Coordinates of C-alpha atoms and ligand atoms in Angstrom, one line a residue:
M128 CA 0.0 0.0 0.0
R129 CA 2.7 2.4 1.1
R130 CA 4.9 1.4 -1.9
T131 CA 2.0 2.2 -4.3
L132 CA 1.7 5.6 -2.8
M133 CA 5.4 6.2 -3.0
K134 CA 5.4 5.1 -6.6
K135 CA 2.5 7.5 -7.4
I136 CA 4.3 10.4 -5.7
F137 CA 7.5 9.6 -7.7
W138 CA 5.7 9.6 -11.1
L139 CA 3.7 12.7 -10.2
G140 CA 7.0 14.5 -9.2
L141 CA 8.7 13.3 -12.4
S142 CA 5.9 14.5 -14.7
L143 CA 5.9 17.9 -12.9
V144 CA 9.7 18.3 -13.5
I145 CA 9.3 17.3 -17.1
T146 CA 6.5 19.8 -17.7
C147 CA 8.5 22.6 -16.0
L148 CA 11.5 21.8 -18.2
I149 CA 9.4 21.8 -21.4
T150 CA 7.7 25.1 -20.5
A151 CA 11.1 26.6 -19.7
C152 CA 12.5 25.5 -23.0
I153 CA 9.7 26.8 -25.2
R154 CA 9.2 30.1 -23.3
A155 CA 11.7 32.8 -24.0
P156 CA 12.8 34.8 -21.0
L157 CA 10.7 37.8 -20.2
N158 CA 11.9 41.5 -20.6
T159 CA 14.3 40.3 -23.3
I160 CA 14.5 41.6 -26.9
N161 CA 15.8 38.9 -29.2
Q162 CA 17.1 40.1 -32.5
V163 CA 18.1 38.5 -35.8
S164 CA 21.0 40.3 -37.6
T165 CA 21.5 44.1 -37.5
I166 CA 19.6 47.0 -39.0
D167 CA 22.8 48.1 -40.8
A168 CA 23.2 44.7 -42.4
L169 CA 19.6 45.1 -43.7
L170 CA 20.3 48.6 -44.9
A171 CA 23.4 47.3 -46.8
G172 CA 21.2 44.7 -48.6
S173 CA 21.7 41.6 -46.5
Y174 CA 18.2 40.2 -47.3
E175 CA 18.9 36.5 -47.2
G176 CA 16.8 34.7 -44.6
Q177 CA 18.8 33.5 -41.7
I178 CA 16.5 31.6 -39.4
P179 CA 13.1 30.0 -40.0
L180 CA 10.0 31.5 -38.4
E181 CA 9.4 28.3 -36.3
K182 CA 12.8 29.0 -34.6
L183 CA 12.0 32.7 -34.3
L184 CA 8.8 31.9 -32.4
T185 CA 10.9 30.2 -29.7
Y186 CA 12.3 33.6 -28.9
G187 CA 9.0 35.4 -28.6
N188 CA 5.4 35.8 -29.4
F189 CA 5.5 39.5 -30.4
G190 CA 7.6 41.6 -32.7
I191 CA 8.4 42.9 -36.2
G192 CA 10.8 42.2 -39.0
T193 CA 11.0 41.2 -42.6
F194 CA 11.2 38.0 -44.7
D195 CA 13.7 36.2 -46.9
N196 CA 14.5 38.4 -50.0
L197 CA 12.9 41.3 -48.2
D198 CA 9.5 39.9 -49.1
G199 CA 7.3 42.4 -47.1
E200 CA 6.8 43.6 -43.5
M201 CA 6.5 41.2 -40.6
I202 CA 4.1 41.5 -37.7
L203 CA 4.2 38.9 -35.0
L204 CA 1.2 39.2 -32.7
E205 CA 0.1 36.7 -30.0
G206 CA 2.4 34.1 -31.6
Q207 CA 0.9 34.5 -35.1
V208 CA 3.1 35.7 -38.0
F209 CA 1.6 38.0 -40.6
Q210 CA 3.2 39.1 -43.8
V211 CA 2.2 42.3 -45.5
K212 CA 3.5 42.0 -49.1
A213 CA 4.0 44.7 -51.6
D214 CA 0.5 44.1 -53.0
G215 CA -0.8 45.4 -49.7
K216 CA -2.4 42.0 -48.9
I217 CA -1.8 40.1 -45.7
Y218 CA -0.5 36.6 -45.9
R219 CA 0.2 33.8 -43.3
P220 CA 3.6 32.5 -44.2
S221 CA 4.8 29.0 -43.7
L222 CA 6.8 28.6 -40.6
K223 CA 9.6 27.2 -42.8
V224 CA 10.0 30.7 -44.3
T225 CA 13.1 32.4 -43.0
T226 CA 13.8 36.0 -41.8
P227 CA 17.0 38.1 -42.4
F228 CA 16.0 40.6 -39.7
A229 CA 13.5 40.6 -36.8
S230 CA 13.1 41.7 -33.3
V231 CA 10.9 39.7 -31.0
V232 CA 10.0 39.5 -27.3
Q233 CA 7.8 37.3 -25.1
F234 CA 5.3 40.2 -24.5
K235 CA 4.1 40.9 -21.0
A236 CA 2.9 44.4 -20.3
D237 CA 4.5 46.1 -17.4
Y238 CA 2.1 49.0 -17.5
S239 CA -0.6 50.5 -19.8
F240 CA -2.5 53.7 -20.2
P241 CA -5.5 54.8 -22.3
I242 CA -5.4 57.3 -25.2
T243 CA -8.4 59.5 -24.8
K244 CA -7.5 62.3 -27.2
E245 CA -6.9 62.2 -30.9
T246 CA -3.2 62.0 -31.9
D247 CA -0.9 61.4 -34.8
L248 CA 2.4 59.4 -34.7
K249 CA 4.4 62.3 -33.2
G250 CA 1.8 62.9 -30.5
L251 CA 1.8 59.2 -29.6
E252 CA 5.6 59.2 -29.3
K253 CA 5.4 62.1 -27.0
M254 CA 2.7 60.4 -24.8
I255 CA 4.9 57.3 -24.5
E256 CA 7.9 59.5 -23.7
D257 CA 6.0 61.2 -20.9
S258 CA 4.9 57.8 -19.4
N259 CA 8.4 56.6 -18.6
P260 CA 11.5 58.8 -18.0
N261 CA 14.2 56.0 -18.6
K262 CA 15.5 56.7 -22.1
N263 CA 18.1 54.0 -21.9
L264 CA 16.0 50.9 -21.9
F265 CA 14.1 49.0 -24.6
Y266 CA 10.3 49.1 -24.8
A267 CA 8.0 46.7 -26.6
L268 CA 5.0 48.7 -27.6
K269 CA 1.5 47.2 -28.2
I270 CA -1.1 49.8 -29.1
K271 CA -4.7 48.8 -29.8
G272 CA -6.8 51.5 -31.3
T273 CA -9.3 53.0 -33.6
F274 CA -7.7 55.0 -36.4
Q275 CA -9.3 57.6 -38.6
T276 CA -6.5 57.2 -41.1
M277 CA -3.4 54.9 -41.2
K278 CA -0.6 55.3 -43.7
T279 CA 1.8 52.4 -44.1
R280 CA 4.3 51.0 -46.6
S281 CA 5.6 47.6 -47.5
V282 CA 8.7 46.5 -49.5
P283 CA 8.8 44.6 -52.7
V284 CA 10.6 41.2 -52.8
Q285 CA 14.2 41.4 -54.1
K286 CA 16.5 39.3 -56.3
K287 CA 20.3 39.0 -56.1
P288 CA 22.4 41.0 -56.4
Y289 CA 20.5 42.8 -53.7
P290 CA 20.3 46.6 -53.9
P291 CA 20.7 48.6 -50.7
L292 CA 17.5 49.3 -48.7
S293 CA 17.6 53.0 -49.6
A294 CA 17.2 52.1 -53.3
V295 CA 14.4 49.7 -52.6
A296 CA 12.6 52.3 -50.4
K297 CA 12.3 54.5 -53.5
T298 CA 10.0 51.9 -55.1
Q299 CA 8.0 51.1 -52.0
P300 CA 4.3 51.0 -52.2
V301 CA 2.5 53.3 -49.7
F302 CA -1.1 52.5 -48.5
T303 CA -3.6 54.7 -46.8
F304 CA -6.5 53.1 -44.9
E305 CA -9.5 54.9 -43.4
A306 CA -11.6 54.1 -40.4
V307 CA -9.7 51.1 -39.3
S308 CA -9.2 49.3 -36.0
G309 CA -6.1 47.3 -35.2
T310 CA -2.9 47.0 -33.4
L311 CA 0.4 48.8 -33.6
V312 CA 3.3 46.4 -32.9
G313 CA 6.8 47.5 -32.4
F314 CA 9.7 48.8 -30.2
R315 CA 11.2 52.0 -28.8
S316 CA 15.0 51.5 -28.7
P317 CA 17.6 53.7 -26.9
V318 CA 20.0 55.9 -28.9
F319 CA 23.0 53.6 -28.2
V320 CA 21.5 50.9 -30.3
K321 CA 22.5 52.8 -33.5
G322 CA 23.7 50.5 -36.2
I323 CA 22.1 47.5 -34.5
N324 CA 18.5 48.5 -34.4
V325 CA 16.4 51.6 -35.0
P326 CA 16.9 54.3 -32.3
G327 CA 13.5 55.6 -31.3
D328 CA 10.2 54.1 -32.4
H329 CA 9.7 51.5 -35.1
L330 CA 6.1 50.4 -35.5
H331 CA 4.2 48.1 -37.8
F332 CA 0.4 47.8 -38.0
I333 CA -2.2 45.0 -38.5
S334 CA -5.9 45.6 -38.7
N335 CA -8.4 43.5 -36.7
D336 CA -10.0 42.3 -39.9
L337 CA -6.5 41.2 -41.2
Q338 CA -7.1 43.3 -44.3
S339 CA -4.6 46.1 -43.9
G340 CA -1.1 46.6 -42.4
G341 CA 2.5 47.4 -43.0
H342 CA 5.4 49.6 -41.7
V343 CA 3.8 52.6 -40.1
L344 CA 4.5 56.1 -41.7
D345 CA 1.8 58.1 -39.9
F346 CA -1.8 57.9 -38.6
R347 CA -4.6 59.7 -36.9
L348 CA -5.5 57.7 -33.8
L349 CA -8.9 58.4 -32.3
K350 CA -8.7 56.3 -29.1
G351 CA -6.9 53.3 -27.9
T352 CA -4.7 51.7 -25.2
V353 CA -0.9 51.6 -25.0
E354 CA 0.6 48.5 -23.4
I355 CA 4.3 48.7 -22.6
D356 CA 6.8 45.9 -21.8
V357 CA 10.0 47.4 -20.4
C358 CA 12.9 45.3 -21.5
N359 CA 16.4 45.4 -19.9
Q360 CA 18.0 42.5 -21.8
F361 CA 19.0 42.4 -25.4
F362 CA 20.0 39.2 -27.2
M363 CA 21.4 38.9 -30.7
I364 CA 21.2 36.0 -33.1
L365 CA 23.8 36.4 -35.8
P366 CA 24.1 34.3 -39.0
E367 CA 27.0 31.9 -38.5
E368 CA 28.5 31.2 -41.9
G369 CA 28.4 32.4 -45.5
G370 CA 25.7 34.4 -47.0
S371 CA 25.7 38.2 -47.5
F372 CA 26.0 38.9 -43.7
S373 CA 29.6 37.6 -43.6
Q374 CA 30.6 40.0 -46.4
V375 CA 28.7 43.2 -45.6
D376 CA 30.6 46.3 -44.5
L377 CA 29.3 47.2 -41.1
G378 CA 31.9 49.9 -40.4
R379 CA 30.1 52.8 -42.0
D380 CA 27.6 55.2 -40.4
R381 CA 24.3 54.5 -42.0
S382 CA 22.0 56.7 -39.8
K383 CA 21.1 59.1 -42.7
E384 CA 20.1 56.1 -44.9
L385 CA 18.1 54.8 -41.9
E386 CA 16.2 58.0 -41.5
K387 CA 15.2 58.0 -45.2
V388 CA 14.1 54.4 -45.1
E389 CA 12.2 54.4 -41.9
R390 CA 10.2 57.6 -42.0
Ligands
ZN638 ZN1 9.5 48.4 -40.4

């Protein structure tokens, strides 16, 4: 009788340990930005996918980026990957598709606040700035809202030899949507991240009806809620061998190019 009870306790304990181990393995640590490649490598035309989406998802359930051959804008929201291609439509890519550049986080809001007055992108940036004085940390930003207008862009898929991003941006399609509800997904990064990521705010958008989205250029936000996950850890996943990343010149200051490409 006692032996059976001991056995039961042993197996229960073992299954608990296994469950904890599995959960720890699939859950990325909190408050940690995980990034594939660097923004300067992307600016220089390093568009070859480096890691598959199924791997990227082990690093987080929330984030932004692009796809192999620069095939559109990525939005990762609640563990689902969306791809806004140059035709303006939203696709659900296979998890075997790779990414050359992405930043993701296991999103858990540290604080939130409502937006009760109409604002554009600049105004929203100011509201976020006023909400937290520490300029030297990373912030994952999730803003659900109703927008009077939303202006986004996407990027057209590229072939080798890859042109630099500034050349691609000249041909980028721009979309304007009206009366749309959805979520802004992105990051605010500190100035010292220059060359690695985008200092300041970088936001992508996806509508609730999954009909519109892209890299955010501007908007008129009527009302919404800002959720902020403060991140004090930054982890990089760099391509190991070969490919364009190994040859790209990362010694040059590309901040002017970045400004043109992002805004
Ligand atoms: Zn973007």
